[in-house]
Short mmCIF file of C-alpha atoms in Angstrom, two decimals:
data_model
loop_
_atom_site.label_atom_id
_atom_site.label_comp_id
_atom_site.label_asym_id
_atom_site.label_seq_id
_atom_site.Cartn_x
_atom_site.Cartn_y
_atom_site.Cartn_z
CA MET A 158 0.60 4.72 12.13
CA SER A 159 -2.20 6.94 10.90
CA GLU A 160 -3.59 8.05 14.58
CA HIS A 161 -2.37 11.38 15.29
CA PRO A 162 -1.70 12.42 18.95
CA PRO A 163 -3.14 15.36 20.27
CA GLN A 164 -1.26 18.41 18.98
CA PHE A 165 -0.37 21.82 21.12
CA SER A 166 1.01 24.86 20.46
CA VAL A 167 4.78 24.72 20.15
CA LYS A 168 5.27 28.53 19.75
CA LYS A 169 3.39 28.87 23.22
CA LEU A 170 5.63 26.30 24.21
CA TRP A 171 8.92 27.37 22.88
CA ILE A 172 8.26 31.30 24.52
CA ILE A 173 7.71 29.50 27.75
CA LEU A 174 10.75 27.55 27.95
CA LEU A 175 12.71 30.60 26.84
CA ALA A 176 10.95 32.46 29.66
CA LEU A 177 12.08 30.28 31.90
CA THR A 178 15.60 29.92 30.71
CA ALA A 179 16.00 33.83 30.56
CA ALA A 180 14.61 34.14 34.19
CA GLU A 181 16.78 31.29 35.61
CA VAL A 182 19.80 32.77 34.40
CA VAL A 183 19.14 35.94 35.17
CA TYR A 184 17.96 34.91 38.74
CA GLY A 185 21.42 32.77 39.15
CA GLU A 186 23.57 35.87 38.06
CA ILE A 187 21.75 37.85 40.94
CA GLY A 188 21.99 35.27 43.40
CA ASN A 189 25.51 33.95 42.82
CA ARG A 190 26.39 37.98 43.09
CA ASN A 191 24.59 38.82 45.78
CA PHE A 192 23.31 35.92 48.34
CA TYR A 193 25.81 33.23 46.86
CA GLU A 194 25.98 31.86 50.30
CA GLN A 195 22.27 31.20 50.89
CA LYS A 196 22.50 27.80 49.12
CA LEU A 197 18.89 26.88 49.98
CA LEU A 198 17.30 30.24 48.27
CA LEU A 199 19.95 29.92 45.25
CA TRP A 200 19.82 26.35 44.77
CA GLY A 201 16.39 25.86 45.27
CA GLY A 202 14.79 28.75 43.12
CA LEU A 203 16.99 27.28 40.54
CA LEU A 204 15.94 23.78 41.07
CA ILE A 205 12.41 24.77 40.50
CA PHE A 206 12.92 26.84 37.30
CA ALA A 207 15.04 23.54 35.88
CA TYR A 208 11.76 21.44 37.46
CA PHE A 209 9.47 23.38 35.15
CA LYS A 210 11.64 23.35 32.29
CA GLY A 211 11.87 19.53 32.65
CA TYR A 212 8.04 19.33 33.27
CA TYR A 213 6.83 20.76 29.74
CA ILE A 214 9.82 18.95 27.73
CA TYR A 215 8.72 15.94 29.39
CA GLN A 216 4.91 16.34 28.94
CA TYR A 217 4.61 18.12 25.96
CA PHE A 218 7.61 17.49 23.64
CA MET A 219 8.16 13.99 24.75
CA HIS A 220 4.68 13.71 24.89
CA MET A 221 4.16 11.75 27.85
CA LYS A 222 1.01 13.97 28.65
CA TYR A 223 -0.90 12.03 26.18
CA GLU A 224 0.93 8.51 26.50
CA GLY A 225 -0.70 5.55 27.91
CA ALA A 226 0.02 3.50 31.35
CA ILE A 227 2.45 0.95 29.27
CA VAL A 228 4.85 3.83 27.72
CA LYS A 229 4.52 6.03 31.37
CA GLY A 230 5.55 2.69 33.16
CA ASN A 231 8.69 2.48 31.09
CA VAL A 232 9.73 5.59 33.07
CA TRP A 233 8.45 5.01 36.35
CA PHE A 234 10.29 2.00 37.08
CA THR A 235 13.46 4.04 37.08
CA VAL A 236 12.23 6.03 39.68
CA PRO A 237 12.60 3.22 42.53
CA LEU A 238 16.24 3.00 41.25
CA VAL A 239 17.07 6.43 41.59
CA ILE A 240 15.48 6.78 45.49
CA TYR A 241 17.86 3.63 45.92
CA PHE A 242 20.81 4.82 44.63
CA MET A 243 20.21 8.58 46.12
CA ILE A 244 19.84 6.35 49.77
CA MET A 245 23.14 4.47 48.75
CA LEU A 246 24.92 7.72 48.37
CA TRP A 247 23.32 10.04 51.16
CA PRO A 248 26.23 8.68 53.88
CA ASP A 249 28.75 9.90 51.76
CA THR A 250 27.07 13.26 51.10
CA ALA A 251 25.36 13.83 54.44
CA ALA A 252 28.54 12.92 56.47
CA ASN A 253 31.12 15.37 54.35
CA ASP A 254 33.45 15.94 56.84
CA LYS A 255 34.43 12.77 57.61
CA LEU A 256 35.68 12.55 53.73
CA ASN A 257 39.40 12.95 52.57
CA TYR A 258 39.22 13.75 48.97
CA GLU A 259 42.38 15.29 48.35
CA ILE A 260 40.54 17.62 45.64
CA ALA A 261 40.80 20.87 47.11
CA HIS A 262 43.89 21.62 45.25
CA GLN A 263 45.34 23.06 42.10
CA LEU A 264 47.49 21.71 39.76
CA ASP A 265 50.28 23.67 38.32
CA PRO A 266 49.72 23.10 34.47
CA MET A 267 53.42 23.18 33.71
CA THR A 268 54.64 20.40 35.92
CA GLY A 269 51.42 18.63 36.81
CA ASP A 270 52.32 19.33 40.52
CA ILE A 271 49.83 20.20 43.14
CA ALA A 272 50.29 24.33 43.43
CA THR A 273 47.92 25.41 45.53
CA ILE A 274 45.79 23.65 48.53
CA ILE A 275 42.55 25.70 49.10
CA GLU A 276 42.48 27.38 52.33
CA GLY A 277 41.05 25.59 55.30
CA SER A 278 40.76 22.53 53.70
CA ARG A 279 43.41 20.62 55.57
CA ASN A 280 41.17 21.27 58.82
CA LEU A 281 37.93 19.77 57.02
CA VAL A 282 39.64 16.32 56.62
CA ASN A 283 39.86 14.02 59.68
CA GLU A 284 42.34 14.37 62.12
CA GLU A 285 44.35 11.27 61.09
CA PHE A 286 44.90 12.00 57.43
CA ARG A 287 46.02 15.65 58.08
CA TYR A 288 49.25 14.47 58.01
CA LEU A 289 49.22 13.80 54.08
CA TYR A 290 48.96 17.40 53.56
CA ASP A 291 52.09 18.15 56.06
CA ASP A 292 53.66 15.25 54.14
CA TYR A 293 53.16 17.10 51.12
CA ALA A 294 54.27 20.63 52.41
CA ALA A 295 57.43 18.64 53.41
CA THR A 296 58.38 16.93 50.24
CA HIS A 297 57.38 20.05 47.90
CA PRO A 298 58.93 23.16 48.96
CA GLY A 299 57.86 24.73 46.13
CA ALA A 300 53.86 24.34 46.45
CA GLU A 301 52.12 27.50 47.55
CA ILE A 302 49.53 26.04 50.64
CA HIS A 303 47.06 27.92 52.18
CA GLY A 304 45.51 27.59 55.64
CA GLU A 305 46.23 26.11 58.77
CA GLY A 306 49.20 23.69 58.70
CA GLY A 307 50.78 25.21 55.70
CA ASN A 308 53.97 26.38 55.03
CA MET B 244 -24.94 -26.25 2.43
CA THR B 245 -21.26 -27.14 1.67
CA THR B 246 -18.92 -25.34 -0.30
CA ALA B 247 -16.59 -26.70 -2.38
CA ILE B 248 -13.18 -25.63 -3.05
CA THR B 249 -12.70 -25.81 -6.94
CA SER B 250 -9.23 -24.17 -7.42
CA TYR B 251 -6.50 -23.26 -5.26
CA ASP B 252 -3.84 -20.42 -6.35
CA PRO B 253 -1.18 -19.86 -3.93
CA ALA B 254 -0.68 -16.41 -4.98
CA VAL B 255 -4.18 -15.35 -4.03
CA ASP B 256 -4.91 -18.06 -1.11
CA ALA B 257 -1.68 -18.68 0.46
CA PRO B 258 -1.02 -16.31 3.01
CA GLU B 259 1.84 -13.99 2.70
CA HIS B 260 5.44 -15.56 3.15
CA HIS B 261 3.32 -18.75 4.79
CA HIS B 262 3.16 -17.33 8.25
CA PRO B 263 0.18 -17.69 10.09
CA VAL B 264 -2.42 -14.64 10.33
CA TYR B 265 -4.16 -14.08 13.79
CA ASP B 266 -7.01 -11.81 14.25
CA TYR B 267 -4.83 -10.51 17.55
CA ASP B 268 -1.47 -8.59 18.24
CA SER B 269 0.65 -10.53 20.79
CA GLY B 270 2.55 -7.34 21.60
CA PRO B 271 2.20 -4.91 23.98
CA PRO B 272 -0.74 -2.39 22.91
CA VAL B 273 1.77 0.39 21.84
CA ASP B 274 4.12 0.74 19.07
CA ARG B 275 7.28 -1.63 19.11
CA GLY B 276 9.27 1.13 18.44
CA LYS B 277 8.38 3.55 20.99
CA PHE B 278 8.18 1.08 23.66
CA ALA B 279 12.08 0.29 22.88
CA ILE B 280 13.05 3.86 22.60
CA TRP B 281 11.64 4.59 26.23
CA VAL B 282 13.23 1.13 27.65
CA PHE B 283 16.41 2.92 26.27
CA LEU B 284 15.65 6.23 27.52
CA GLY B 285 15.03 4.49 30.95
CA THR B 286 18.53 2.96 31.18
CA GLU B 287 19.80 6.81 29.93
CA ILE B 288 17.94 8.03 32.55
CA MET B 289 20.03 5.77 35.34
CA PHE B 290 23.28 6.33 33.59
CA PHE B 291 22.77 10.35 34.21
CA THR B 292 21.51 9.56 37.51
CA GLY B 293 24.73 7.98 38.53
CA LEU B 294 26.84 10.58 36.57
CA ILE B 295 24.91 13.23 38.26
CA GLY B 296 24.73 11.66 41.86
CA THR B 297 28.44 10.91 41.74
CA TYR B 298 28.81 14.76 41.28
CA ILE B 299 26.60 15.89 43.85
CA VAL B 300 28.85 13.62 46.46
CA LEU B 301 32.40 14.78 45.03
CA ARG B 302 31.05 18.41 45.70
CA ALA B 303 29.43 17.67 49.15
CA GLY B 304 32.32 16.22 50.09
CA SER B 305 34.77 18.86 48.77
CA PRO B 306 35.45 21.24 51.60
CA GLU B 307 35.30 24.19 49.03
CA TRP B 308 33.62 24.70 45.53
CA PRO B 309 34.15 27.57 43.03
CA ASN B 310 31.15 29.67 42.14
CA PRO B 311 30.72 28.68 38.68
CA ALA B 312 30.04 32.25 37.09
CA HIS B 313 33.77 33.02 38.21
CA ARG B 314 35.08 29.99 36.03
CA LEU B 315 32.39 29.58 33.04
CA ALA B 316 30.95 31.59 30.43
CA VAL B 317 27.47 31.36 31.40
CA GLY B 318 26.40 33.67 28.97
CA ILE B 319 27.42 31.78 25.72
CA THR B 320 25.92 28.82 27.30
CA ALA B 321 22.66 30.26 27.97
CA PHE B 322 22.64 31.27 24.44
CA ASN B 323 23.42 27.26 23.43
CA THR B 324 20.63 26.05 25.65
CA PHE B 325 18.62 28.46 23.70
CA VAL B 326 19.73 26.73 21.00
CA LEU B 327 19.18 23.43 21.90
CA ILE B 328 15.52 24.31 23.31
CA CYS B 329 14.90 25.77 19.82
CA SER B 330 16.13 22.33 18.12
CA SER B 331 13.52 20.64 20.25
CA ALA B 332 10.43 22.81 19.29
CA THR B 333 11.56 22.58 15.75
CA VAL B 334 11.72 18.76 16.15
CA VAL B 335 8.29 19.09 17.33
CA ALA B 336 7.60 21.28 14.54
CA GLY B 337 8.49 18.83 11.90
CA LEU B 338 6.66 15.90 13.76
CA PHE B 339 3.12 17.96 13.43
CA ALA B 340 3.86 19.17 10.04
CA VAL B 341 4.26 15.32 8.69
CA GLN B 342 1.30 14.49 10.56
CA LYS B 343 -0.85 17.03 8.29
CA ASP B 344 1.19 15.95 5.23
CA ASP B 345 3.07 18.95 5.02
CA LEU B 346 6.05 17.57 3.56
CA ALA B 347 7.42 20.91 2.69
CA GLY B 348 7.32 22.06 6.20
CA LEU B 349 9.02 18.65 7.49
CA ARG B 350 11.78 19.22 5.38
CA LYS B 351 12.45 22.81 6.79
CA TRP B 352 11.71 22.32 10.31
CA TRP B 353 13.75 19.10 10.40
CA GLY B 354 16.82 20.49 8.51
CA LEU B 355 16.75 23.39 11.02
CA SER B 356 16.88 21.06 13.68
CA ILE B 357 19.78 19.69 12.45
CA LEU B 358 21.70 22.60 11.85
CA LEU B 359 20.80 24.30 15.80
CA GLY B 360 21.97 20.53 17.14
CA ALA B 361 25.50 21.07 14.83
CA GLY B 362 25.14 24.72 16.38
CA PHE B 363 25.19 23.25 19.94
CA VAL B 364 28.34 21.07 19.42
CA GLY B 365 30.21 23.66 17.50
CA ILE B 366 29.47 26.11 20.46
CA GLN B 367 30.52 23.35 22.94
CA VAL B 368 33.86 22.91 21.13
CA TYR B 369 34.52 26.74 21.02
CA GLU B 370 33.90 26.71 24.52
CA TYR B 371 36.28 23.51 25.28
CA VAL B 372 38.96 25.19 23.13
CA HIS B 373 38.86 28.61 24.86
CA LEU B 374 39.12 27.07 27.96
CA ILE B 375 42.08 24.65 27.40
CA GLN B 376 43.81 27.32 25.70
CA HIS B 377 43.44 29.07 29.58
CA GLY B 378 44.98 26.06 31.00
CA MET B 379 41.73 24.74 32.13
CA THR B 380 41.89 21.12 31.64
CA PRO B 381 40.24 18.19 32.96
CA ASN B 382 43.64 17.59 35.38
CA GLN B 383 43.33 20.69 37.25
CA ASP B 384 40.91 19.93 39.95
CA LEU B 385 37.64 18.52 41.16
CA PHE B 386 35.65 21.40 39.34
CA TRP B 387 37.10 20.71 35.53
CA SER B 388 37.07 16.99 35.82
CA THR B 389 33.62 16.63 36.51
CA PHE B 390 32.72 19.61 34.14
CA TYR B 391 34.45 17.83 31.28
CA LEU B 392 33.33 14.49 32.22
CA MET B 393 29.63 15.33 32.21
CA THR B 394 29.40 18.31 29.68
CA GLY B 395 31.35 15.71 27.54
CA LEU B 396 29.36 12.60 28.15
CA HIS B 397 26.24 14.82 26.97
CA GLY B 398 28.31 16.13 23.99
CA ILE B 399 28.69 12.68 22.59
CA HIS B 400 24.80 12.28 23.25
CA VAL B 401 24.40 15.36 21.26
CA VAL B 402 26.61 14.29 18.25
CA VAL B 403 24.63 11.01 18.44
CA GLY B 404 21.33 13.07 18.03
CA VAL B 405 22.43 15.00 15.32
CA LEU B 406 24.07 11.90 13.28
CA TRP B 407 20.28 10.27 14.11
CA LEU B 408 18.47 13.53 13.08
CA ALA B 409 20.82 13.35 9.65
CA ALA B 410 20.22 9.68 9.10
CA VAL B 411 16.63 10.17 9.45
CA TYR B 412 16.53 13.23 7.13
CA VAL B 413 17.79 11.52 4.35
CA GLN B 414 14.86 9.41 4.40
CA VAL B 415 12.70 12.21 4.68
CA LEU B 416 14.22 13.67 1.56
CA ARG B 417 13.51 10.43 -0.36
CA GLY B 418 9.81 10.56 0.89
CA GLY B 419 9.90 7.81 3.26
CA PHE B 420 7.41 9.84 5.58
CA SER B 421 3.83 10.65 5.52
CA SER B 422 0.60 11.13 7.71
CA LYS B 423 0.19 7.36 7.77
CA ASN B 424 3.90 6.62 8.43
CA TRP B 425 5.84 8.90 10.82
CA VAL B 426 7.13 6.76 13.90
CA GLY B 427 10.55 6.82 12.78
CA LEU B 428 10.82 10.67 13.30
CA GLU B 429 8.92 10.58 16.50
CA LEU B 430 11.78 7.87 17.54
CA ALA B 431 14.69 10.37 16.55
CA GLY B 432 12.81 13.01 18.21
CA LEU B 433 11.91 11.52 21.53
CA TYR B 434 15.84 10.48 22.23
CA TRP B 435 16.91 14.39 20.79
CA HIS B 436 13.88 15.60 23.61
CA PHE B 437 15.91 13.89 26.30
CA VAL B 438 19.07 15.24 25.49
CA ASP B 439 17.66 18.41 25.49
CA LEU B 440 15.96 17.67 29.24
CA VAL B 441 19.67 16.59 30.41
CA TRP B 442 21.33 19.62 29.26
CA VAL B 443 18.42 21.71 31.38
CA LEU B 444 19.34 19.90 34.63
CA LEU B 445 23.22 19.52 33.67
CA PHE B 446 23.02 23.32 32.55
CA THR B 447 21.95 24.41 36.11
CA LEU B 448 23.93 22.28 38.13
CA ILE B 449 27.14 23.00 36.53
CA TYR B 450 27.05 26.64 35.36
CA LEU B 451 24.19 28.27 37.42
CA MET B 452 24.65 26.45 41.19
#
């Protein structure tokens, strides 16, 4: 290949990416300490930083800004697939109070048994499944279960 | 007026390897290697979309999710992110150098990229060892299983990337690239930037959010 695509200032882009990373980490640290519960503010801000970092890498380092329709099309065909995938997952993420993942527990590293069920998790699953937690408490007297219904 | 063929020398007159020669290219108007790597990267986008999407579903379905700042060393991983971004920049610097026929610059920047990539893997291994020594194994809870799954699969991609950069570096040392022939460098670079891009997302999702 003999045609040279346009070159940009690598140093300038490097500084921008490092500045964005530093700003993102500082924002994350401040957010996790001061407004961890304000998810929209914390996550929205972090995702904006991530978006711009990804944008610069994609457009300049991966040279997409200077590519033609064929190369761009190779990436854009994934967009409807990603949207389709998100739609398929949406019921699970939107209706999370109906889920029953037994995931809010800690295992004892020595025995492999459930050692702790995180406080309140029993009440967040459907009532019909809560017997699982109660059964567990009955059959594992050594386990420490927090929250309503625990021992 | 007609011209008679007076002699026929296969070495001179026959097309090379007897392939027909056309005055047009039937392929896409883009380098085939670049076309192929972007198709491959498209599948990689779907792979990581599935992984991240599953993570979001599991996290949204979990009644509680620990603050990652309480479980992970964000500082050292932020430094590792810095290392990976630097390696992406040095890959581009190497590519720009070869386009100017600066082969010494290519060797310098490409070698540095490999070192930085290996450094990223080393820091991640150090993090894993430290966590496992403190009992933070994948079977502890969903936080740790998704953490190891996502960072581990990304880590495998980084290892493959380092090996690819190293394989290309062997060709660099043998003088296999010039200002007229650098596509092989660009393809390895595209994969490496993709790995960097995915890490930007994973770092935000897993370590900061």
